Short mmCIF file of C-alpha atoms and ligand atoms in Angstrom, two decimals:
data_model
loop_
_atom_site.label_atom_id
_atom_site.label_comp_id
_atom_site.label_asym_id
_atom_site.label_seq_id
_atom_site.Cartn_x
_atom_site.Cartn_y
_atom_site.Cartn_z
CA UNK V 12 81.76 79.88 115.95
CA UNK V 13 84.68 82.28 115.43
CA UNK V 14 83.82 85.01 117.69
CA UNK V 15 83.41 85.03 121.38
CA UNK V 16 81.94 88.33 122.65
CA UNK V 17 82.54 88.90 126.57
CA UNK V 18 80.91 92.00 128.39
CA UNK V 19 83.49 91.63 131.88
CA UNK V 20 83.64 92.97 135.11
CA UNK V 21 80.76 90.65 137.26
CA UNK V 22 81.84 88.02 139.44
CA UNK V 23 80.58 84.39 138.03
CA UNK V 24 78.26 82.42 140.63
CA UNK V 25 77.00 78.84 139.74
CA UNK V 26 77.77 75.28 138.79
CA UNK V 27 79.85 73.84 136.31
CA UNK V 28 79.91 70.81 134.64
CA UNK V 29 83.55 69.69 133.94
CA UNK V 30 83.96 67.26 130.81
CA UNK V 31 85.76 64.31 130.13
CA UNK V 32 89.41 65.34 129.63
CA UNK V 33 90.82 65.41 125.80
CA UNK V 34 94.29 64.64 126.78
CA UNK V 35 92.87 60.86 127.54
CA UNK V 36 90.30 60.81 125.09
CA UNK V 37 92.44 60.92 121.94
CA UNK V 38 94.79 58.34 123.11
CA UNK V 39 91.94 56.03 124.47
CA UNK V 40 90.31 56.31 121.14
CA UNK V 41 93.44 54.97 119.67
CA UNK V 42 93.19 51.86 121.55
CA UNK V 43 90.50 50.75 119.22
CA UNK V 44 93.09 49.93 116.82
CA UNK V 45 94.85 47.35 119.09
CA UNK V 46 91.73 45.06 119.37
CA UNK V 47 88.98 43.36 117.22
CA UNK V 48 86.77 44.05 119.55
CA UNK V 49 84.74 47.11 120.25
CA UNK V 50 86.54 49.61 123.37
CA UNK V 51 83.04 51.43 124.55
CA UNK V 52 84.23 54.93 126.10
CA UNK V 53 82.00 57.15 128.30
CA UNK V 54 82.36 60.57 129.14
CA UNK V 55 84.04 61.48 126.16
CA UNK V 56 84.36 65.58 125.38
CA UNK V 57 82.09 67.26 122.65
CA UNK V 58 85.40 69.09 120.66
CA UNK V 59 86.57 69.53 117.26
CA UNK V 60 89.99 67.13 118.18
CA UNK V 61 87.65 64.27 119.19
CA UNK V 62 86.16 64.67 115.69
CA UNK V 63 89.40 64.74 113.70
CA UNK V 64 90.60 61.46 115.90
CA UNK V 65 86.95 60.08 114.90
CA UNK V 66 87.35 60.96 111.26
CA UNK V 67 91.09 59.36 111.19
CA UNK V 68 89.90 56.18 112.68
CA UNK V 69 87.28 55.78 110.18
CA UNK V 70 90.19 56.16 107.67
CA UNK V 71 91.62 53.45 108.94
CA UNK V 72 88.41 51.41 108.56
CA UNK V 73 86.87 51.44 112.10
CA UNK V 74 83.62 52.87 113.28
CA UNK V 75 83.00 55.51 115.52
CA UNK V 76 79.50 55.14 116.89
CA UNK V 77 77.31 57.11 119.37
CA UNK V 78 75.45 55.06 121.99
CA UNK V 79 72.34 55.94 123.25
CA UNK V 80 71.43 59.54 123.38
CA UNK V 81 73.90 61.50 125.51
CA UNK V 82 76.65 62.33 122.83
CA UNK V 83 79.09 61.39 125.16
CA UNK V 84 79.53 57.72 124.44
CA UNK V 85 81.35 56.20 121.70
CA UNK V 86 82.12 52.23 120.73
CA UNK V 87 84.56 52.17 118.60
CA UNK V 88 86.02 49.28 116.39
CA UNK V 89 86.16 47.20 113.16
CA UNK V 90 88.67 45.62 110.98
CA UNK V 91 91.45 47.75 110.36
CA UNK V 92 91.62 48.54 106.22
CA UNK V 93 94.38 51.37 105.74
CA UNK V 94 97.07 52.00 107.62
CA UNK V 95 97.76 55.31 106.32
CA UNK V 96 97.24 58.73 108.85
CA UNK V 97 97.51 61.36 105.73
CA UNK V 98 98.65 64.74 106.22
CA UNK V 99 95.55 66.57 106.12
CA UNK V 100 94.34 64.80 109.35
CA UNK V 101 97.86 65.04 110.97
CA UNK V 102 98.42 68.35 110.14
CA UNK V 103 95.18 69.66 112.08
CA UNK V 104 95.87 67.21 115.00
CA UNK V 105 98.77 66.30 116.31
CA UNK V 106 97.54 63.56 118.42
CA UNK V 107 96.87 61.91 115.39
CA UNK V 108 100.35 60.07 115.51
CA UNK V 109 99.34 58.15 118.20
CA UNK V 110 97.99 55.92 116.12
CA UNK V 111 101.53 54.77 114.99
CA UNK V 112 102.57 52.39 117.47
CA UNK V 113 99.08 50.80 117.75
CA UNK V 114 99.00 49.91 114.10
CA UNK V 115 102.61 48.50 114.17
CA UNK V 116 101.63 46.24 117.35
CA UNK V 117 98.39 45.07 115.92
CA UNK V 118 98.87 44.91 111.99
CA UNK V 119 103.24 45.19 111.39
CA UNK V 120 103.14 48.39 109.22
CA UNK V 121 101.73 51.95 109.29
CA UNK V 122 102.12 54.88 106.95
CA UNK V 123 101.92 58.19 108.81
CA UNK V 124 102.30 61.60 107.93
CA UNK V 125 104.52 64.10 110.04
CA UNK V 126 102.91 66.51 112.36
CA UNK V 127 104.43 69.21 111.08
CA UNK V 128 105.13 73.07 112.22
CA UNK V 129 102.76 73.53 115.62
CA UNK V 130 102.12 77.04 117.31
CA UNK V 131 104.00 75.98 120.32
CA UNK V 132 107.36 74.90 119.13
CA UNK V 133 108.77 72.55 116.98
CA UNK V 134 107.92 69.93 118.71
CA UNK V 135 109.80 66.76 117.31
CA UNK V 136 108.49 62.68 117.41
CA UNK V 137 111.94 61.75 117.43
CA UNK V 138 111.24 59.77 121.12
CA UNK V 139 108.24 58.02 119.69
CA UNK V 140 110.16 56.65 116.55
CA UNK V 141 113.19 55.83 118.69
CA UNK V 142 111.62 53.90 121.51
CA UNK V 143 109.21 51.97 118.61
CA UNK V 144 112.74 50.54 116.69
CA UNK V 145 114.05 49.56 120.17
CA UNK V 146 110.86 47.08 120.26
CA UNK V 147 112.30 46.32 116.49
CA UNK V 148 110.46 48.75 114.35
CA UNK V 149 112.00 50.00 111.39
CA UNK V 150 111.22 53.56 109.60
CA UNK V 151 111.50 55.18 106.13
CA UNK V 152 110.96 58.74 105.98
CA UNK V 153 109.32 59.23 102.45
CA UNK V 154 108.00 62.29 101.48
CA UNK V 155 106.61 64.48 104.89
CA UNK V 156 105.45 60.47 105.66
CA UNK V 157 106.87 58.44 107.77
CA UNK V 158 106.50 54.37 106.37
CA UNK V 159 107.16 52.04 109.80
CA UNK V 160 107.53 48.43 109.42
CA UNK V 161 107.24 44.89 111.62
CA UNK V 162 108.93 41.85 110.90
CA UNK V 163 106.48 39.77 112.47
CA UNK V 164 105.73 40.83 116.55
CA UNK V 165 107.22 43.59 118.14
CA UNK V 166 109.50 42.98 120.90
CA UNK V 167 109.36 44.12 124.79
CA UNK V 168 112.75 46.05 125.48
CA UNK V 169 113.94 48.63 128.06
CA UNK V 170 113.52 52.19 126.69
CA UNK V 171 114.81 54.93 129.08
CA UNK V 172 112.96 58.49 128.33
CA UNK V 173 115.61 60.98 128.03
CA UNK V 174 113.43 63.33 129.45
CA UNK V 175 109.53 63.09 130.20
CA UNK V 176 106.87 63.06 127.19
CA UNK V 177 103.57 62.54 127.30
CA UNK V 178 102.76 61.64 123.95
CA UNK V 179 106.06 59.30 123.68
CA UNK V 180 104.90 57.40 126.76
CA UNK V 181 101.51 56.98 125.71
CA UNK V 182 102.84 55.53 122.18
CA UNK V 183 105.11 53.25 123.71
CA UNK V 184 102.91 51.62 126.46
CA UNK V 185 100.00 50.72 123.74
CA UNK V 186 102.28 49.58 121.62
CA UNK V 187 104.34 47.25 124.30
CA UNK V 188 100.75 45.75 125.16
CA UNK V 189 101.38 43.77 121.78
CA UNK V 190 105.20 42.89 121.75
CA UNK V 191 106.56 39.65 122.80
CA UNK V 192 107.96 39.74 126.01
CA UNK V 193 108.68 42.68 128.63
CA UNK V 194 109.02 46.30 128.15
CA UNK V 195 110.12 48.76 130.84
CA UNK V 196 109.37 52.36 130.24
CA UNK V 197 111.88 54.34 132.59
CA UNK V 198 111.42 57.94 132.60
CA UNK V 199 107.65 57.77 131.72
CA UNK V 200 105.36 60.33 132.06
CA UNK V 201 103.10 59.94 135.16
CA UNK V 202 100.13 62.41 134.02
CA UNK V 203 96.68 60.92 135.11
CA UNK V 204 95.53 61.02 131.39
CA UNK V 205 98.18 58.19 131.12
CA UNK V 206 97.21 56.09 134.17
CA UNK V 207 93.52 56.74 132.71
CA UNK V 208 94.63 55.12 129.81
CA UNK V 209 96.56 52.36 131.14
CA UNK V 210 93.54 51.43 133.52
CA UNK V 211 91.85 51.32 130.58
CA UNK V 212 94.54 48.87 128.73
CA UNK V 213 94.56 46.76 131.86
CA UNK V 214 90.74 46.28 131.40
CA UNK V 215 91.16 45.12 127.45
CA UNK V 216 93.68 42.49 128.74
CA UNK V 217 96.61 44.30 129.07
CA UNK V 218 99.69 43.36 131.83
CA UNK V 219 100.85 45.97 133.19
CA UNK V 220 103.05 47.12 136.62
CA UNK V 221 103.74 50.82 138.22
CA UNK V 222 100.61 52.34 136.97
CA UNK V 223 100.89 56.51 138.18
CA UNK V 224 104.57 55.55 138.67
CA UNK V 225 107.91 56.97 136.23
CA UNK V 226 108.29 53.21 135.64
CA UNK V 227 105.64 51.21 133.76
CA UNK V 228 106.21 47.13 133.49
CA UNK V 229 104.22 45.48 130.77
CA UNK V 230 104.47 41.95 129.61
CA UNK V 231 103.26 41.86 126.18
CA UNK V 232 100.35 39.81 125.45
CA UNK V 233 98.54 37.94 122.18
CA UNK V 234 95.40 39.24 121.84
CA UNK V 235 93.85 42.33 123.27
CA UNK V 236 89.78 42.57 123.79
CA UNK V 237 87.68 44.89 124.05
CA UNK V 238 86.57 46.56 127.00
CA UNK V 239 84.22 49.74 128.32
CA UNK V 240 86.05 52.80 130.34
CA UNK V 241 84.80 56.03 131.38
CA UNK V 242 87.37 59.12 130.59
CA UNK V 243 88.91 60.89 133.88
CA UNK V 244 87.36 64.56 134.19
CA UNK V 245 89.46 67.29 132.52
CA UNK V 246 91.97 68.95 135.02
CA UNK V 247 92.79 72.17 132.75
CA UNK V 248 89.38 72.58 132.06
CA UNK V 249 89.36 72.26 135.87
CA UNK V 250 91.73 74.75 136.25
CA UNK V 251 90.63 77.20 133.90
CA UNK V 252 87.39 77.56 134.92
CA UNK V 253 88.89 78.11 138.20
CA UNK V 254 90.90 80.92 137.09
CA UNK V 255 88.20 82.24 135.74
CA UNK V 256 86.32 82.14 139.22
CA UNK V 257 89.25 83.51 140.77
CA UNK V 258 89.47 86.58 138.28
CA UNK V 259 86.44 87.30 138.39
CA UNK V 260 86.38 87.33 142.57
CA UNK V 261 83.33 84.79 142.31
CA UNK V 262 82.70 81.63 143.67
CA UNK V 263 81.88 78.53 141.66
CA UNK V 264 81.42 74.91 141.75
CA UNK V 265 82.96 72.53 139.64
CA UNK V 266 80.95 69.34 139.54
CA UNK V 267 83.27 66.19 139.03
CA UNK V 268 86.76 68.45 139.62
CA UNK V 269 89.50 66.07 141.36
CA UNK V 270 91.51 67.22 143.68
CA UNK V 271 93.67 64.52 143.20
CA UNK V 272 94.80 65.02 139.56
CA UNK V 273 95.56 68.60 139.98
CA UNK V 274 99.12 68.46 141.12
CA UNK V 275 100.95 71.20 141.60
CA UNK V 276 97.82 73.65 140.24
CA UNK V 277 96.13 73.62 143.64
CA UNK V 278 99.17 74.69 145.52
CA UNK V 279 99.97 77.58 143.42
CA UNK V 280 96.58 78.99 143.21
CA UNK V 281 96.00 78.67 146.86
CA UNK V 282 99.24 80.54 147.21
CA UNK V 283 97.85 83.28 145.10
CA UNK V 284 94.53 83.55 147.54
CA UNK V 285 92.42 81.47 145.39
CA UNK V 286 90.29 79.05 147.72
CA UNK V 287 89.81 75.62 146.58
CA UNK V 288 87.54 73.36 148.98
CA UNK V 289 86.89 69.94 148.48
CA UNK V 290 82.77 68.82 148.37
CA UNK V 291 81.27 65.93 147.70
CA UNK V 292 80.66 65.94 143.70
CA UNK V 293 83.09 67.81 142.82
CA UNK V 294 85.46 71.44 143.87
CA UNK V 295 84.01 74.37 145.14
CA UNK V 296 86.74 77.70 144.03
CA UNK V 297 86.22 81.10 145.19
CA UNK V 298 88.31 84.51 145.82
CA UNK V 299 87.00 86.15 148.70
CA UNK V 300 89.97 88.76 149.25
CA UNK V 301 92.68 89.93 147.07
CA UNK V 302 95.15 87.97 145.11
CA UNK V 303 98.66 88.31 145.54
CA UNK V 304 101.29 87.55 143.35
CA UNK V 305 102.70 83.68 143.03
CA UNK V 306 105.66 81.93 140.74
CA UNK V 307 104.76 78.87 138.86
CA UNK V 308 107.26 77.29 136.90
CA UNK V 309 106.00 74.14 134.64
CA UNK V 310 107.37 71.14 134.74
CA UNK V 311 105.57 67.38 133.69
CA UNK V 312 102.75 66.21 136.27
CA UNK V 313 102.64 66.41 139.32
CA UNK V 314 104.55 69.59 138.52
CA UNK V 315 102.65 72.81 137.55
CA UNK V 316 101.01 71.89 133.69
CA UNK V 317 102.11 74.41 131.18
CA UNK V 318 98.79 73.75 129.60
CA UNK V 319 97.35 75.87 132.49
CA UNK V 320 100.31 78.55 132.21
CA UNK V 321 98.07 81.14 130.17
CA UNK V 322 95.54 80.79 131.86
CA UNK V 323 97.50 81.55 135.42
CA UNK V 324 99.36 84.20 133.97
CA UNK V 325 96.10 85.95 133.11
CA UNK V 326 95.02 85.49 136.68
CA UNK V 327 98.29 86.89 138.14
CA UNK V 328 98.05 90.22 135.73
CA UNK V 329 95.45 91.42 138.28
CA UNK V 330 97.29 90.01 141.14
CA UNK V 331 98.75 92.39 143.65
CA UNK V 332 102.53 92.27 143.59
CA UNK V 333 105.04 90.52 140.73
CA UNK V 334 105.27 86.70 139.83
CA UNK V 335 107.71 85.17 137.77
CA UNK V 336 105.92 82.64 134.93
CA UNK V 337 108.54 80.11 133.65
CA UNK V 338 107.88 77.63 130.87
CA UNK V 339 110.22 74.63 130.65
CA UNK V 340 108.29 72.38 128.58
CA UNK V 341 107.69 74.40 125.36
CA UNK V 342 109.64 76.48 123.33
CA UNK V 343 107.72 79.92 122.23
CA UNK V 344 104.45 79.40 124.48
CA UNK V 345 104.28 83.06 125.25
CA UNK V 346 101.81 84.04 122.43
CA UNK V 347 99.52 85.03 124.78
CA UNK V 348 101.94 87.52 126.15
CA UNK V 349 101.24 90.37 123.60
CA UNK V 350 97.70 90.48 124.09
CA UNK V 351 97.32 90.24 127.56
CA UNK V 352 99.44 93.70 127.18
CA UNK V 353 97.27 95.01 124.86
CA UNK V 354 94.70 94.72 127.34
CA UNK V 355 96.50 96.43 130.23
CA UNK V 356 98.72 93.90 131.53
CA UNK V 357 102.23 94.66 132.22
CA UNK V 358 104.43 91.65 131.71
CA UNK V 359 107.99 91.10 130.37
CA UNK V 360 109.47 88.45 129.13
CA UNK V 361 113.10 87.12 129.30
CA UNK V 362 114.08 84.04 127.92
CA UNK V 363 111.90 81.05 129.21
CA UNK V 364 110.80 83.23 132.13
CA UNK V 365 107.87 86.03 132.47
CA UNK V 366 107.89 88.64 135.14
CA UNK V 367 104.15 89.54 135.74
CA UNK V 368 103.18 92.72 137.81
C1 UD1 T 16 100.82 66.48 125.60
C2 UD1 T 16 99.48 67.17 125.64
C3 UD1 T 16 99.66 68.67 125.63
C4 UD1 T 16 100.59 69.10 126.75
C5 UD1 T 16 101.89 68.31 126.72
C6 UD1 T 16 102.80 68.58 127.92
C7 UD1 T 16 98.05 65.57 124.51
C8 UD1 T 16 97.23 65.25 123.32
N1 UD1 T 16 98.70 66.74 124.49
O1 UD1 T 16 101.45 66.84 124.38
O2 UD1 T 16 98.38 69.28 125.79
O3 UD1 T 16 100.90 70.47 126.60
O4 UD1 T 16 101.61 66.88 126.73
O5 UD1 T 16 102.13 68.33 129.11
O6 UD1 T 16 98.08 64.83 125.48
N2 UD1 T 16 109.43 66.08 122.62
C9 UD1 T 16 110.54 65.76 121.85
N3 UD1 T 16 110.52 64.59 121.16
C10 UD1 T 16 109.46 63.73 121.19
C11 UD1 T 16 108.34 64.07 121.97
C12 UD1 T 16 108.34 65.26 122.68
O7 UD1 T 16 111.51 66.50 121.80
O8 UD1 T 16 109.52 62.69 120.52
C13 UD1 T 16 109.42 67.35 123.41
C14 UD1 T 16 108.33 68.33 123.00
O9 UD1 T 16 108.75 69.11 121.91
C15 UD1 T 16 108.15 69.12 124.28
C16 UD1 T 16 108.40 68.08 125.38
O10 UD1 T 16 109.10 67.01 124.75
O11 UD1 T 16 109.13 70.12 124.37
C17 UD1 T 16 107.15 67.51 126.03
O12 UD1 T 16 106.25 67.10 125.03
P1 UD1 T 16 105.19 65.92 125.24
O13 UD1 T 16 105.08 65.63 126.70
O14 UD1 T 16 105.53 64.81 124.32
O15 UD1 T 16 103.86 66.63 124.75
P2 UD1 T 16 102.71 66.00 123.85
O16 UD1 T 16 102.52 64.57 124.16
O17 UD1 T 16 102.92 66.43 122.44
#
């Protein structure tokens, strides 16, 4: 499908099912490659990035295979025959280099191709590579690739973030489940896709401290096994659909929504006259009067998740009353800018900041 028609203006009524959240999918997939055993994962998303993460493990050797009937459960494992991510995976998924620091913790070496240019900025690895040669890691860049090396175990170390990453943190904690000795990750990214995966660790035999905390503890360990986990629900599919409620001035119910994982989200939509209620099963969202304008400015969980800044900023270009939009994490994440104004919307930007009326 590359065409979504919408006819707009009715308010949307109903239920909706929210999935199992990418953002820990793709990294929990990558676990597969730390253990000989099989990692069973439930709930997992129907999307294209789950199949490019499927088809990249595969290169590497392992299966990917469906249990039972519900397309939403994969066990995944095998012995691992290539440690080479090419570029055509890479290039289509940037998540891809996650498998990195998994292959140099299990196997000592790893051949993977840089991400590079991404809609959204430029988006450097430069924390991943760093914090892997602090637990002894060495790297050749070789032609768009990089080629990372082991001299026998990796080794637990203290790695200080200079600022939060999600991607960097995830790399670092599966690959510290392997090194010899301690590693502290100071600075870490607290998102629930990465306690999700860390619970998840914990259950294949990893040891590890300040789960949901900026400071993760993890004494290294032999042997990982395998284990079965079922992925967190999706909080910006949670949010989006209820922007969409709110937009729309209906009222909808978002079956397995968590309050809990939403951060900052909740507090700046309720601000904006969006009702969120809590019910058993899952989030009930509805606009009954107007919406007023709000400011959201993202910053890494709990903080408001500029995955869910397009989204909001469509919701407050109908809002009575200016906001101000501000994007910290990315570079040039205002693409959506244009054609919101195309449609109507008057919004201006200056620098990292959006002024929405
Ligand atoms: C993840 C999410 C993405 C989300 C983002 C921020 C996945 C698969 N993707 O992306 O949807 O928008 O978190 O919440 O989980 N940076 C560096 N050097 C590095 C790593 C990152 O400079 O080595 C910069 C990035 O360019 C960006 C910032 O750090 O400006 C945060 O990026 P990061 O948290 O790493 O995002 P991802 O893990 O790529």
């Amino acid at each position: 499908m590359d065409r979504i028609r919408i006819r707009g203006g009715r308010p949307l009524a109903g239920e909706i099912q929210i999935g199992g959240a990418k953002n820990a999918a793709l990294p929990l997939m990558a676990t597969g490659l730390l253990t000989e055993d099989r990692v069973i994962l439930s709930n997992v998303p129907k999307l294209a990035d789950i199949d490019t993460m499927t088809l990249l493990l595969a290169q590497h050797g392992l299966a990917v295979d469906p249990v039972g009937n519900d397309g939403r459960t994969l066990s995944i494992g095998g012995p691992i025959a290539n440690t080479e991510a090419p570029y055509d995976i890479v290039r289509k998924m940037r998540a891809s280099v996650l498998v990195l620091g998994p292959l140099l913790a299990r196997v000592g070496e790893a051949r993977v191709s840089l991400p590079g240019g991404c809609s959204i900025g430029t988006r450097p690895i430069d924390l991943h590579l760093k914090g892997l040669e602090q637990l002894g890691a060495t790297f050749d860049l070789d032609g768009g690739y990089i080629d990372g090396r082991v001299t026998g175990r990796l080794r637990g170390a203290t790695i200080v973030f200079p600022f939060v990453s999600v991607g960097a943190t995830e790399q670092l904690l599966m690959a510290a489940c392997l090194a010899d000795g301690q590693t502290v990750l100071a600075n870490a990214a607290r998102e629930p896709e990465i306690t999700d995966l860390a619970e998840c660790l914990v259950r294949m035999g990893a040891r590890i401290s300040g789960i949901g905390s900026d400071k993760l503890i993890v004494e290294g360990v032999e042997r990982l096994h395998g284990a079965s986990h079922t992925i967190i629900p999706d909080r910006i599919e949670t949010g989006s659909y209820a922007c969409a409620a709110a937009i729309s001035g209906g009222s909808v119910f978002l079956r397995d929504a968590r309050l809990e994982h939403l951060g900052a989200t909740v507090r700046t939509l309720r601000e904006a006259g969006v009702e969120i209620l809590e019910q058993p099963g899952g989030l009930m969202v509805k606009r009954l009067n107007g919406l007023h304008g709000a400011d959201a400015m993202t910053e890494p969980y709990p903080g408001f998740p500029t995955d869910m800044q397009a989204q909001f900023m469509a919701l407050m270009s109908v809002a009575e009353g200016a906001s101000m939009v501000t994007e910290t994490i990315f570079e040039n994440r205002f693409m959506h800018v244009p054609e919101l104004n195309r449609m109507g919307a008057r919004i201006n930007v200056h620098g990292a900041s959006a002024i929405v009326r």
